[in-house]
GROMACS .gro file of C-alpha atoms in nm:
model
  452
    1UNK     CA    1   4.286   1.785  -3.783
    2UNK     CA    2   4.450   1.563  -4.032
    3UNK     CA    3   4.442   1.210  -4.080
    4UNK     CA    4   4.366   1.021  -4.442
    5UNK     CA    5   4.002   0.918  -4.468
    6UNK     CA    6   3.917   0.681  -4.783
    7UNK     CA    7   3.558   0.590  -4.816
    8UNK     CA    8   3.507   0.322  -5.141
    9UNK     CA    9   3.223   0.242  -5.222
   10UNK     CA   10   3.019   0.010  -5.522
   11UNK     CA   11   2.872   0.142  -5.805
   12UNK     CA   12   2.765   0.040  -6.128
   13UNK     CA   13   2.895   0.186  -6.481
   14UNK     CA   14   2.678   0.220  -6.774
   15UNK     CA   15   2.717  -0.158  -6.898
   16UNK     CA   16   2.603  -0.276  -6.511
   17UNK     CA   17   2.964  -0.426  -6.383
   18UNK     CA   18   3.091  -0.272  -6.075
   19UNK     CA   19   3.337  -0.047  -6.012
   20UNK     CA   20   3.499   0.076  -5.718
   21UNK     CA   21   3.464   0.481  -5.658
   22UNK     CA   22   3.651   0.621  -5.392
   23UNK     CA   23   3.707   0.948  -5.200
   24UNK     CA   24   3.953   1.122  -4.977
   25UNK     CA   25   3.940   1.339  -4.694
   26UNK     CA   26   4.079   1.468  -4.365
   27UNK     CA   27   3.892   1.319  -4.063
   28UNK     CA   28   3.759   1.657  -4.006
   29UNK     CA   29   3.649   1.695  -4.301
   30UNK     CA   30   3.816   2.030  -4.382
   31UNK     CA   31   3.916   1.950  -4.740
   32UNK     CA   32   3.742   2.052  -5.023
   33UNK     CA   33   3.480   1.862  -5.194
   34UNK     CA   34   3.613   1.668  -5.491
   35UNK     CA   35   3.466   1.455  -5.707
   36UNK     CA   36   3.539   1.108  -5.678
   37UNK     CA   37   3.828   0.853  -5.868
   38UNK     CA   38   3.784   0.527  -5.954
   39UNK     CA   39   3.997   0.250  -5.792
   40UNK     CA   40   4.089   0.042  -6.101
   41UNK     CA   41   4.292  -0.195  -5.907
   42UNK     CA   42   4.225  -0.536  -5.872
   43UNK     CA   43   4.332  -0.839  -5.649
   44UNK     CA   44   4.429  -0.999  -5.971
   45UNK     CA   45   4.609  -0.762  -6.131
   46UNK     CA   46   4.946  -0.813  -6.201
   47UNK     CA   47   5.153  -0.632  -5.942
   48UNK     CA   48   4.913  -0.828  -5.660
   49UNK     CA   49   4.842  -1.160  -5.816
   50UNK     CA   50   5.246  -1.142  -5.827
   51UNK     CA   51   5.237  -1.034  -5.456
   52UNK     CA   52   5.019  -1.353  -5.316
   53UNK     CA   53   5.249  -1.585  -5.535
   54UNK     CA   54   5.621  -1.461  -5.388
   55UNK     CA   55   5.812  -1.621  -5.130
   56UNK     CA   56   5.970  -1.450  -4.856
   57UNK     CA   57   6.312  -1.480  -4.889
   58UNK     CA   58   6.538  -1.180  -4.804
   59UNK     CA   59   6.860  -1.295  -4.997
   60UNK     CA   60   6.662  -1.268  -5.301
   61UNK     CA   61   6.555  -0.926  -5.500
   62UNK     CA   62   6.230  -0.855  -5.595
   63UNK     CA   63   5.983  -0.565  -5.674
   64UNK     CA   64   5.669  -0.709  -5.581
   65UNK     CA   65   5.604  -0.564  -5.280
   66UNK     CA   66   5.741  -0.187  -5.385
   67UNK     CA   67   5.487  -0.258  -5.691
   68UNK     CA   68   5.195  -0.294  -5.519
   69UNK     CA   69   5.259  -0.046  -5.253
   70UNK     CA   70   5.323   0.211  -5.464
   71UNK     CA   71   5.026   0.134  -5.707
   72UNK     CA   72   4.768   0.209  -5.459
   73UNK     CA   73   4.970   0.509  -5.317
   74UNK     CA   74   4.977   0.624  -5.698
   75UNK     CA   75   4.620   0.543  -5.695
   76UNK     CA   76   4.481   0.774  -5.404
   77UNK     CA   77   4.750   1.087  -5.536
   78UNK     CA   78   4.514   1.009  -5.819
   79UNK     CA   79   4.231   1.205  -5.603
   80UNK     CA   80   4.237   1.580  -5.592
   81UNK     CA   81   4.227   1.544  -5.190
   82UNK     CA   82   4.518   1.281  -5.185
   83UNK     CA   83   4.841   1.443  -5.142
   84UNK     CA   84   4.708   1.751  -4.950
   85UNK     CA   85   4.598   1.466  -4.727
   86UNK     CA   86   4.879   1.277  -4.725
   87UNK     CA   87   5.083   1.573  -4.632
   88UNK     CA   88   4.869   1.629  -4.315
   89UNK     CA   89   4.938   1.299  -4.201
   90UNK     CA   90   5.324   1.332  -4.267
   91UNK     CA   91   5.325   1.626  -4.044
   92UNK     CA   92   5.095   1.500  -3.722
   93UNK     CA   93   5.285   1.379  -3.442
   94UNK     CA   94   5.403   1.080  -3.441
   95UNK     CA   95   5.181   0.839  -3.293
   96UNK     CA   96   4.870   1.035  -3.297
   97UNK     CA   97   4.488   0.953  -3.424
   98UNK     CA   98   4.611   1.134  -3.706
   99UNK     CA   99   4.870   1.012  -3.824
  100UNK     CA  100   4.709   0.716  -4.012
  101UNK     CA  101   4.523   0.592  -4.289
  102UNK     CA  102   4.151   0.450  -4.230
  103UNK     CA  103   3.985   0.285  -4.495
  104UNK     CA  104   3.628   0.304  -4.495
  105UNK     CA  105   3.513  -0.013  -4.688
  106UNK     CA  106   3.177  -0.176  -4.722
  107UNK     CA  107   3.156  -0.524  -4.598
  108UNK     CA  108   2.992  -0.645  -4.970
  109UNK     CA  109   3.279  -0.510  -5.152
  110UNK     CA  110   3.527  -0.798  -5.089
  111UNK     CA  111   3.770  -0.710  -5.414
  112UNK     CA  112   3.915  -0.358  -5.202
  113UNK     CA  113   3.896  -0.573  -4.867
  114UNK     CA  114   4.183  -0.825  -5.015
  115UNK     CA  115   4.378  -0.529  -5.142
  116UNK     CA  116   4.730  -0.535  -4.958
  117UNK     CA  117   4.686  -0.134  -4.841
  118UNK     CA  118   4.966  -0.197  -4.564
  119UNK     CA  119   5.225  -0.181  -4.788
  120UNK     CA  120   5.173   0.209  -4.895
  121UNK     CA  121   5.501   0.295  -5.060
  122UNK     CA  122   5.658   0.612  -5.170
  123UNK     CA  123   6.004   0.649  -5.344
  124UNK     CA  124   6.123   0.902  -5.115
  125UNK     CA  125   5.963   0.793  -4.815
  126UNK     CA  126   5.924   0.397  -4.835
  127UNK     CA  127   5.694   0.222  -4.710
  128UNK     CA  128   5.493   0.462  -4.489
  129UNK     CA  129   5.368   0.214  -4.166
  130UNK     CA  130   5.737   0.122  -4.111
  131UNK     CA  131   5.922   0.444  -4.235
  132UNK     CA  132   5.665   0.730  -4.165
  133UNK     CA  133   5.454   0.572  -3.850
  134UNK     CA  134   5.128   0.607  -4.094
  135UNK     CA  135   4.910   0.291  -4.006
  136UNK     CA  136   4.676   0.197  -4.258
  137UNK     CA  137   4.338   0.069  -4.024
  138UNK     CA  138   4.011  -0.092  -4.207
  139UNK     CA  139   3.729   0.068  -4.077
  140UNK     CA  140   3.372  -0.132  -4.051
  141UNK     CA  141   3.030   0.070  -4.024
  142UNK     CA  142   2.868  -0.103  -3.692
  143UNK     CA  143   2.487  -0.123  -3.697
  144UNK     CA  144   2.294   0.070  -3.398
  145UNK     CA  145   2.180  -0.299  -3.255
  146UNK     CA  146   2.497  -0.366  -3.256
  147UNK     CA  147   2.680  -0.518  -2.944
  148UNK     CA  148   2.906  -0.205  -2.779
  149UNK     CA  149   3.172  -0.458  -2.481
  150UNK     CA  150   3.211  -0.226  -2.137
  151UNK     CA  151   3.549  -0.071  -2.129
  152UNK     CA  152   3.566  -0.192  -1.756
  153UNK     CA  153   3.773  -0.445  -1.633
  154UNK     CA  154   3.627  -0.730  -1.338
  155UNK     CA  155   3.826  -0.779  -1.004
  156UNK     CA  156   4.040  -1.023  -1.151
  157UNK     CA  157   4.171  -0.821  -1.387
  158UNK     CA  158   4.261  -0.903  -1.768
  159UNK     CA  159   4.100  -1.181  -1.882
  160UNK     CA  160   4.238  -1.378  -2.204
  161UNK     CA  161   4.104  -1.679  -2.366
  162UNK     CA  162   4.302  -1.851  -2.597
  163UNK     CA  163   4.249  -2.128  -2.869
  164UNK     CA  164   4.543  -2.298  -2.949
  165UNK     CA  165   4.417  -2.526  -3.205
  166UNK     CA  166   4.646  -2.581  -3.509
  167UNK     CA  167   4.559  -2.923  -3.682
  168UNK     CA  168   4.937  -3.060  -3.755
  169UNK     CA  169   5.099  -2.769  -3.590
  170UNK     CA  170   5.224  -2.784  -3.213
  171UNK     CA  171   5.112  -2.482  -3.046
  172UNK     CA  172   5.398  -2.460  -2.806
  173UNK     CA  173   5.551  -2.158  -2.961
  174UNK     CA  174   5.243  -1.978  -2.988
  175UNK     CA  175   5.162  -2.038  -2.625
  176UNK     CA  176   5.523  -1.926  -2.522
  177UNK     CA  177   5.455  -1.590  -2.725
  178UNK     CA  178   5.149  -1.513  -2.527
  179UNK     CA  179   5.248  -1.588  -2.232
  180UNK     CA  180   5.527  -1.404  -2.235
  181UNK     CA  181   5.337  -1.085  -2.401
  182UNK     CA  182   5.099  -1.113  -2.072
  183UNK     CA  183   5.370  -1.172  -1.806
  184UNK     CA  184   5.481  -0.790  -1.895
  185UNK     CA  185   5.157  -0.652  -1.849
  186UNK     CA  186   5.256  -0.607  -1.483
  187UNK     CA  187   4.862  -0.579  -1.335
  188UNK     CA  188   4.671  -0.840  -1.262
  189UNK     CA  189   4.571  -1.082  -1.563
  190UNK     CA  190   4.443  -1.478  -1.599
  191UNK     CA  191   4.444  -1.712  -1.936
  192UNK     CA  192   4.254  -1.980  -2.007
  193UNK     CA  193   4.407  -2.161  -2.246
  194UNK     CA  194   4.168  -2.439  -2.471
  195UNK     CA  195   4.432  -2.652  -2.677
  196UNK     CA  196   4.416  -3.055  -2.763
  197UNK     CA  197   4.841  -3.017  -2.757
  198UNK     CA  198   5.020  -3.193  -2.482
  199UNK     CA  199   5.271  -2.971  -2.490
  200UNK     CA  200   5.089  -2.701  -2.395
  201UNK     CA  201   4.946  -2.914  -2.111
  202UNK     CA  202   5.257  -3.001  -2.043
  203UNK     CA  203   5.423  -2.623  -1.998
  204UNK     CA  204   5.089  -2.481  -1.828
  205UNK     CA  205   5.114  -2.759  -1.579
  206UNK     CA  206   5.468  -2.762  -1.481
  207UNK     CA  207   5.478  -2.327  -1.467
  208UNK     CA  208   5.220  -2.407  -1.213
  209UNK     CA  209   5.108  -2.026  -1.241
  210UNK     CA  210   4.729  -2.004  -1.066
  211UNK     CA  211   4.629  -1.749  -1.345
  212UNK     CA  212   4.708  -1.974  -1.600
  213UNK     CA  213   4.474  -2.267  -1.678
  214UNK     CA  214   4.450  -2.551  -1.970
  215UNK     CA  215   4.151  -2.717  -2.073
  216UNK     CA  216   4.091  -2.929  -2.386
  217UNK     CA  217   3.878  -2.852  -2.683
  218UNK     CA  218   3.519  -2.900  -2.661
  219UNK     CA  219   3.396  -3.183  -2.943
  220UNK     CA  220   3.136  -2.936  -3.033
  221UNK     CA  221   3.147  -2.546  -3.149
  222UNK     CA  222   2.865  -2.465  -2.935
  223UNK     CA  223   3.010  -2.603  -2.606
  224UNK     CA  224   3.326  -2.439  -2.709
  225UNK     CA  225   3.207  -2.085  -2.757
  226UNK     CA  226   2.957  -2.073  -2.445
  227UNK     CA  227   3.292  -2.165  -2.220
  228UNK     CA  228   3.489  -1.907  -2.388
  229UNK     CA  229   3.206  -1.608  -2.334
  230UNK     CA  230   3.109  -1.741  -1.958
  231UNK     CA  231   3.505  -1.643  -1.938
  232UNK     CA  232   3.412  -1.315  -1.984
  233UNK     CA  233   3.766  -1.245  -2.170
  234UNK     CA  234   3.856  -0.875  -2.280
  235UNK     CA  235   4.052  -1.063  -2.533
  236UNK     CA  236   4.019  -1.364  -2.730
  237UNK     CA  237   4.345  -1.520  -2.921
  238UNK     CA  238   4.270  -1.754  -3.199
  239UNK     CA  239   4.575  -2.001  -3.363
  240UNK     CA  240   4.396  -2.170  -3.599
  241UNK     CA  241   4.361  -2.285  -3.979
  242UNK     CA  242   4.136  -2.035  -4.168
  243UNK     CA  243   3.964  -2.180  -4.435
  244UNK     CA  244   3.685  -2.097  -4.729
  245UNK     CA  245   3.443  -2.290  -4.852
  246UNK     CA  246   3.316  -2.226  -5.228
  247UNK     CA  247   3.023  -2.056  -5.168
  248UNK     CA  248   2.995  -2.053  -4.802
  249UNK     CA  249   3.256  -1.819  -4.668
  250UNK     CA  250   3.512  -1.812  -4.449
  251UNK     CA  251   3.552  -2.032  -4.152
  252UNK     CA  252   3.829  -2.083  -3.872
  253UNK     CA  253   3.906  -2.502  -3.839
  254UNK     CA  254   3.917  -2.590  -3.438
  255UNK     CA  255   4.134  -2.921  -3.365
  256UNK     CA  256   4.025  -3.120  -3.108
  257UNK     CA  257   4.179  -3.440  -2.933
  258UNK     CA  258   3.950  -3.617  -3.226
  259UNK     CA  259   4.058  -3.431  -3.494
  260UNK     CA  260   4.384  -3.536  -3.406
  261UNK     CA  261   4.294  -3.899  -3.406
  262UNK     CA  262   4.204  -3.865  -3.759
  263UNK     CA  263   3.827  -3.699  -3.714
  264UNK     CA  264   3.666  -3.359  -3.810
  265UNK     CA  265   3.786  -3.070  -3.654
  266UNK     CA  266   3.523  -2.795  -3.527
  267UNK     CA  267   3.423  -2.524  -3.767
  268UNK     CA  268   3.349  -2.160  -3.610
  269UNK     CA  269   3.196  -1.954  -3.911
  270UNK     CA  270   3.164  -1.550  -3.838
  271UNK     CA  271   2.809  -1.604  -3.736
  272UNK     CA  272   2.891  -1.829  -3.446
  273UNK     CA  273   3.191  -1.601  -3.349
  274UNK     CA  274   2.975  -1.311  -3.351
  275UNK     CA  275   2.729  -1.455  -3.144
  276UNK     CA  276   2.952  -1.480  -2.849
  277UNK     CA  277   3.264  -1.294  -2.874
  278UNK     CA  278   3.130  -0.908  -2.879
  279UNK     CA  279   2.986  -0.891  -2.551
  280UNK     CA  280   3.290  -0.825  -2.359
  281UNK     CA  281   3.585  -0.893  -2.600
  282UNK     CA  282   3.761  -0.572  -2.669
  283UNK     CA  283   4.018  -0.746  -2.910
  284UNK     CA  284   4.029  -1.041  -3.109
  285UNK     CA  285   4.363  -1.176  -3.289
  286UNK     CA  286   4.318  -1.429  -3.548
  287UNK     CA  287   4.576  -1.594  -3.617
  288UNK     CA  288   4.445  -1.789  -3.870
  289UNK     CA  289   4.551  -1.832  -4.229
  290UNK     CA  290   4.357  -1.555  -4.423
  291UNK     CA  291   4.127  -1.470  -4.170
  292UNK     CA  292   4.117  -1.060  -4.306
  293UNK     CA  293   4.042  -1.178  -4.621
  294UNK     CA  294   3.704  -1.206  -4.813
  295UNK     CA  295   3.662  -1.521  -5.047
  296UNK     CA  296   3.464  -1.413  -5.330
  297UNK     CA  297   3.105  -1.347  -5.260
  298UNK     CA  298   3.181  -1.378  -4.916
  299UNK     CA  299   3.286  -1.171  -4.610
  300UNK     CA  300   3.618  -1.187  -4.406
  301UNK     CA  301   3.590  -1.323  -4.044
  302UNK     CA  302   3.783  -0.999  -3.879
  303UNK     CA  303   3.556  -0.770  -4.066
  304UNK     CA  304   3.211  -0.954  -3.931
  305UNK     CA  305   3.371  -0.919  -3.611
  306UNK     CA  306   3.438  -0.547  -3.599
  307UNK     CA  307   3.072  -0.521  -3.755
  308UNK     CA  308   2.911  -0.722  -3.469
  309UNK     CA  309   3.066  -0.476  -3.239
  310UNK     CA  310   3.410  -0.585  -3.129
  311UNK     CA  311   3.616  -0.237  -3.126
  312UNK     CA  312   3.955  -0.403  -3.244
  313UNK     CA  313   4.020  -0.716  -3.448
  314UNK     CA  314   4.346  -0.825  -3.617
  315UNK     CA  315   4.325  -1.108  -3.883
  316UNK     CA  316   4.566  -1.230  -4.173
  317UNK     CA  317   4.533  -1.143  -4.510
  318UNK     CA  318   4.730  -1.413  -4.662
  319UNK     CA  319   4.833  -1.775  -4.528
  320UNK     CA  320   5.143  -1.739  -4.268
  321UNK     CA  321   5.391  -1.964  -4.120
  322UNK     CA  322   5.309  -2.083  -3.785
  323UNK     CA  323   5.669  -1.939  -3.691
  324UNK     CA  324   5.611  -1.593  -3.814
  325UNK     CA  325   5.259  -1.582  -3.620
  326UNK     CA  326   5.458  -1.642  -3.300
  327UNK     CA  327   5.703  -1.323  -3.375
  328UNK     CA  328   5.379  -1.127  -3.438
  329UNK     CA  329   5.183  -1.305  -3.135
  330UNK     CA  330   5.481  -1.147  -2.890
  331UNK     CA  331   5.567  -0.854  -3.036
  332UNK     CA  332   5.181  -0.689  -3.126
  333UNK     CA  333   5.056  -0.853  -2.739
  334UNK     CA  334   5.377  -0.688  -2.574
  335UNK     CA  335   5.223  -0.389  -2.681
  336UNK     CA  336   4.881  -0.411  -2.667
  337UNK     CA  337   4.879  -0.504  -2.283
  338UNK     CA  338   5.127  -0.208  -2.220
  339UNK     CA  339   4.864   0.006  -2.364
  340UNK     CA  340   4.576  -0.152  -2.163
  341UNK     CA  341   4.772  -0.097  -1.843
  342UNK     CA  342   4.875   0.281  -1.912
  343UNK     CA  343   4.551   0.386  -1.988
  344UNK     CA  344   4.359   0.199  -1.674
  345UNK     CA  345   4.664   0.401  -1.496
  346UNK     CA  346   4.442   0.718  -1.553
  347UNK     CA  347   4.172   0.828  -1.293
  348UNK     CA  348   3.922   0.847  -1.560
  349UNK     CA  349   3.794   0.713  -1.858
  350UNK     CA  350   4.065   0.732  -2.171
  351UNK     CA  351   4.067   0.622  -2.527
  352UNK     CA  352   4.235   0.275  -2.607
  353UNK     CA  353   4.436   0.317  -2.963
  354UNK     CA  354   4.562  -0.017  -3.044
  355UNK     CA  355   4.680   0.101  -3.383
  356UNK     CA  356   5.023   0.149  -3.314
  357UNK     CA  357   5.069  -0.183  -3.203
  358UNK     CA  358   5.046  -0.324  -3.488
  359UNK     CA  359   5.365  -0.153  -3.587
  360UNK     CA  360   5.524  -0.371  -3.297
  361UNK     CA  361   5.412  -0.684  -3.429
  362UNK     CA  362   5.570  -0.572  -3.771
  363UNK     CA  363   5.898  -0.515  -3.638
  364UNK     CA  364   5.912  -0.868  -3.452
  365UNK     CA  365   5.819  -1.050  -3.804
  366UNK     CA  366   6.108  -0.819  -3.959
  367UNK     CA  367   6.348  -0.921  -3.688
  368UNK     CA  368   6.243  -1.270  -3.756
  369UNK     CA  369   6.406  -1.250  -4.070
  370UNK     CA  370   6.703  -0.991  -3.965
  371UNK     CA  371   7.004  -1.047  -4.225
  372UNK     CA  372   7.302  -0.785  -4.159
  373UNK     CA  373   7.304  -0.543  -4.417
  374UNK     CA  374   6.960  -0.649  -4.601
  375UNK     CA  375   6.656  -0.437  -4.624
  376UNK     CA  376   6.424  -0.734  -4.597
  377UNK     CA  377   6.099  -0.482  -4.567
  378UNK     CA  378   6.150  -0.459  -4.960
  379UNK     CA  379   6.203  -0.859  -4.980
  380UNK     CA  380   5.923  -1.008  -4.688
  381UNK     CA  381   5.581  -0.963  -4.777
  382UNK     CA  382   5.494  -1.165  -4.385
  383UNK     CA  383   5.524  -0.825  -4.216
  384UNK     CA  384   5.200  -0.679  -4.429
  385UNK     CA  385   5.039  -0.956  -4.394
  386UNK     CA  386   4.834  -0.876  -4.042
  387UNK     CA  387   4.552  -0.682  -4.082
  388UNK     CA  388   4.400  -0.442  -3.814
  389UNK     CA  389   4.009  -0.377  -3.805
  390UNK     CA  390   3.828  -0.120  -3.626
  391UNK     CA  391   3.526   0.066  -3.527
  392UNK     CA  392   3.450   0.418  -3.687
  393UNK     CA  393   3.425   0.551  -3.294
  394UNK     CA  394   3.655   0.555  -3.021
  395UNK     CA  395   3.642   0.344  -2.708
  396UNK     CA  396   3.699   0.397  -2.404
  397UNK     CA  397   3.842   0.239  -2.068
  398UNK     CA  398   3.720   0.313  -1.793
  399UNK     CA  399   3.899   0.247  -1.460
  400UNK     CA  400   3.748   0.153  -1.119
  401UNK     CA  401   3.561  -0.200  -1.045
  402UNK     CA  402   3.221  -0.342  -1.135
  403UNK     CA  403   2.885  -0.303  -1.019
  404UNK     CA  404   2.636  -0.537  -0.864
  405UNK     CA  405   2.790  -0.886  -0.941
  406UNK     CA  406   2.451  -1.059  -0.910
  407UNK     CA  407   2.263  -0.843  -1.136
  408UNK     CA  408   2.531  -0.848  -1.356
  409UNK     CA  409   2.541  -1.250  -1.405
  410UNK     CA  410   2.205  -1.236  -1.449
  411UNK     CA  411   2.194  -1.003  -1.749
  412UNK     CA  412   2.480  -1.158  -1.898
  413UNK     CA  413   2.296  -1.496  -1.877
  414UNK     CA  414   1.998  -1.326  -2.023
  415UNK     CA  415   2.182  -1.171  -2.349
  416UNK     CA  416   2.392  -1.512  -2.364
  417UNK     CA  417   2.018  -1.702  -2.393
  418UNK     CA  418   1.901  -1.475  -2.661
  419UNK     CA  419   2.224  -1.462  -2.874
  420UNK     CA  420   2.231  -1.862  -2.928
  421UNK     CA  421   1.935  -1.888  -2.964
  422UNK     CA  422   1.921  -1.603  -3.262
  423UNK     CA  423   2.268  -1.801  -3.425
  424UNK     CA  424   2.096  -2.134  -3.447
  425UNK     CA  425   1.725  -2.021  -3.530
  426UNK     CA  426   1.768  -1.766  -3.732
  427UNK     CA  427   1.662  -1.925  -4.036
  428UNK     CA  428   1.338  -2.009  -3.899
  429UNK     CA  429   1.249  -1.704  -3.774
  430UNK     CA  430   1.054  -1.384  -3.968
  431UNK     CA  431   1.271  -1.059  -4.025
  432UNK     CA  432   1.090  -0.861  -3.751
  433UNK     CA  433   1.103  -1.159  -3.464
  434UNK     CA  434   1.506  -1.158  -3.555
  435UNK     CA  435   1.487  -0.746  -3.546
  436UNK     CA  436   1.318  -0.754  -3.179
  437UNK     CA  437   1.553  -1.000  -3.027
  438UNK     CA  438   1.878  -0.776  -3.171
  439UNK     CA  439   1.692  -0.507  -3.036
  440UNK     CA  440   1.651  -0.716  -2.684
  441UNK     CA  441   2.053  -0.771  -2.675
  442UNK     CA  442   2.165  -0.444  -2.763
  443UNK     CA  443   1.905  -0.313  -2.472
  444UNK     CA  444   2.063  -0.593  -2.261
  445UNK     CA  445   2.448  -0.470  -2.356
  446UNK     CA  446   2.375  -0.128  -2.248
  447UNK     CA  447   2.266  -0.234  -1.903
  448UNK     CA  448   2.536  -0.449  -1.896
  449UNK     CA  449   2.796  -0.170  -1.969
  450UNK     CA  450   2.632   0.066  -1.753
  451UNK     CA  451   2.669  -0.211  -1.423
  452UNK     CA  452   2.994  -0.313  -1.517
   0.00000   0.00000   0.00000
């Protein structure tokens, strides 16, 4: 088996400051052991700091994004595992678990996190997601207590929730893209769509589709989040502003029919996200200005996620357009639900690889900006910008229908109970009493998974 594996990992030098080891193998581990390099690079080195500060514009040359691509590709050939590696990938079919890149990265070590590692280039071979089919996927450790969603569907098929909730930005276009992503799914599906827009309200009411419904922000996080996870979605959609706070992290910004009025919009940090989100969410999209990236001293929003047990989240690494998000929202959806579908088409439980996807959201963004006769993957840094973040193990789907709906509900409730109240009391409560009650969901989750 093949397949590039990069574990990094923190250490300190001789002086104290940090530095970033890493080490490359196959996923089977057949390659020899090495010892490890150092990953020198940093978000603020030149050929990245130069990165974050270009403008698209495919009319006008530039090496930026060839620069930084092909620094970190230098960097892992730097490893005596890297090109054998490599080579393995290169020659795995196309489309396969091994034909990718997964970057093992430690939540704490937010410099590597905000690394752009999608844009892998080689001379020969450009840049290897778009020319070779070689994904690059960030891979979280997930704690034992942590929250594992059933890979079952209910009888009413795919459930989406959406949050439509742009201050200053009409959401029409990203409600359009989603919609139109489900509507090919071709299996039964229903969105519930939370947006303070009246355009939105305007196009869900006059499609007059009974599987699509609108409902307006809540004027409080909590409210908002227990309506989304009594929803029971498989996936969540988030159009939002991502912001950090200096100090205090990251943080997606909620409008709400107030906020629009001139008032404060909601704030949904990663500990009130994972609080709710993991028990039945397989993926979450957040399309939110730098939601895959870590502020300093901080942690990114999609990575908390994967950690707190959803199996696939995609988040932003840099601010983008509200435009571009729509090309991605269609084109990585499309995908995803095709995928859903084919493997519930199986008589038993298969894998769900969502991976690939990803490379059908970057090819909407690069049609976006489609000028005849331009490469504009060497001149648009947008289509890099998505991030995808997943779980070191597989999940499955698993087709057939639920168990006993009752019992069900009542479990649910019970793991719903205990997870709010463990996101707003935590800080009053002793390590061990916080310990027991993650021990209490993840109990709860497995009972859950095994009735559902």
């Amino acid at each position: 088996m093949s397949g590039v594996l990069v574990t990094i990992r923190g250490t300190a030098d001789a002086s104290g400051a940090l530095r970033h080891d890493f080490t490359v193998q196959s996923f089977a581990g057949t390659l020899p052991e090495r010892l490890d390099a150092v990953l020198v690079e940093s978000p603020d080195d030149p050929p990245f700091a130069a990165l974050r500060q270009m403008a698209s514009d495919p009319m006008q040359d530039t090496e930026c994004l060839t620069a930084a691509g092909g620094a970190l590709l230098h960097r892992l050939r730097q490893h005596g595992n890297g090109p054998q590696a490599l080579d393995g990938s290169f020659q795995a079919p196309a489309g396969s678990a091994e034909r990718e890149v997964r970057l093992h990265i430690p939540l704490i070590l937010d410099q590597p996190h905000n690394l752009p590692w999608e844009l892998l280039w080689d001379a020969g071979k450009g840049f290897l997601d778009l020319s070779q089919g070689l994904p690059v996927l960030r891979v979280i450790r997930v704690p034992e207590t942590a929250t594992r969603p059933t890979g079952r569907l209910g009888p009413e098929g795919l459930s989406v929730v959406a949050v439509l909730a742009a201050r200053g930005i009409d959401a029409l276009g990203e409600y359009t893209a989603l919609v139109a992503a489900l509507r090919g799914y071709g299996h039964p599906w229903r969105l519930r769509v939370y947006s303070p827009d009246d355009s939105v309200a305007t196009a869900i009411t006059a499609a007059a589709d009974g599987r699509i419904t609108h409902h307006h922000v809540p004027t409080t996080a909590a409210a908002l989040l227990r309506e989304v996870s009594q929803a029971q979605p498989q996936i969540v959609h988030l159009f939002c502003h991502g912001i950090a706070h200096p100090g205090g992290g990251a943080v997606l910004e909620v409008a709400t029919l107030l906020s629009a009025a001139g008032g404060a919009a909601l704030e949904l940090s990663s500990v009130d996200l994972c609080s709710h989100l993991p028990a039945t969410a397989w993926l979450v999209t957040l399309n939110a200005c730098s939601s895959a990236g870590a502020p300093e001293g901080s942690r990114s929003v999609a990575a908390e996620l994967v950690s707190a047990g959803v199996p696939f989240v995609v988040g932003m690494r840099e601010p983008a357009e509200a435009r571009i998000l729509h090309s991605f929202t269609r084109g990585f959806l499309s995908d995803v639900v095709a995928r859903i579908g084919t493997v519930l088409a199986h008589s038993n439980a298969q894998e769900l690889r969502l991976a690939g996807s990803m490379r059908a959201g970057r090819e909407a963004i690069r049609q976006h900006f489609a000028q005849v006769g331009v490469d504009v993957t060497a001149r648009v840094k947008d289509w890099s910008l998505p991030v995808f973040f997943t779980r070191p193990d597989p999940f499955f789907l698993t087709p057939g229908d639920p168990g006993d709906p009752l019992k069900l509900a009542e479990l649910q409730t019970q793991r719903q109970v205990l997870a709010e109240f463990l996101a707003t009391q935590a800080a009053t409560l002793e390590a061990e009493a916080i310990g027991a009650i993650a021990q209490r969901i993840a109990a709860l989750d497995r009972q859950i998974g095994d009735l559902s």
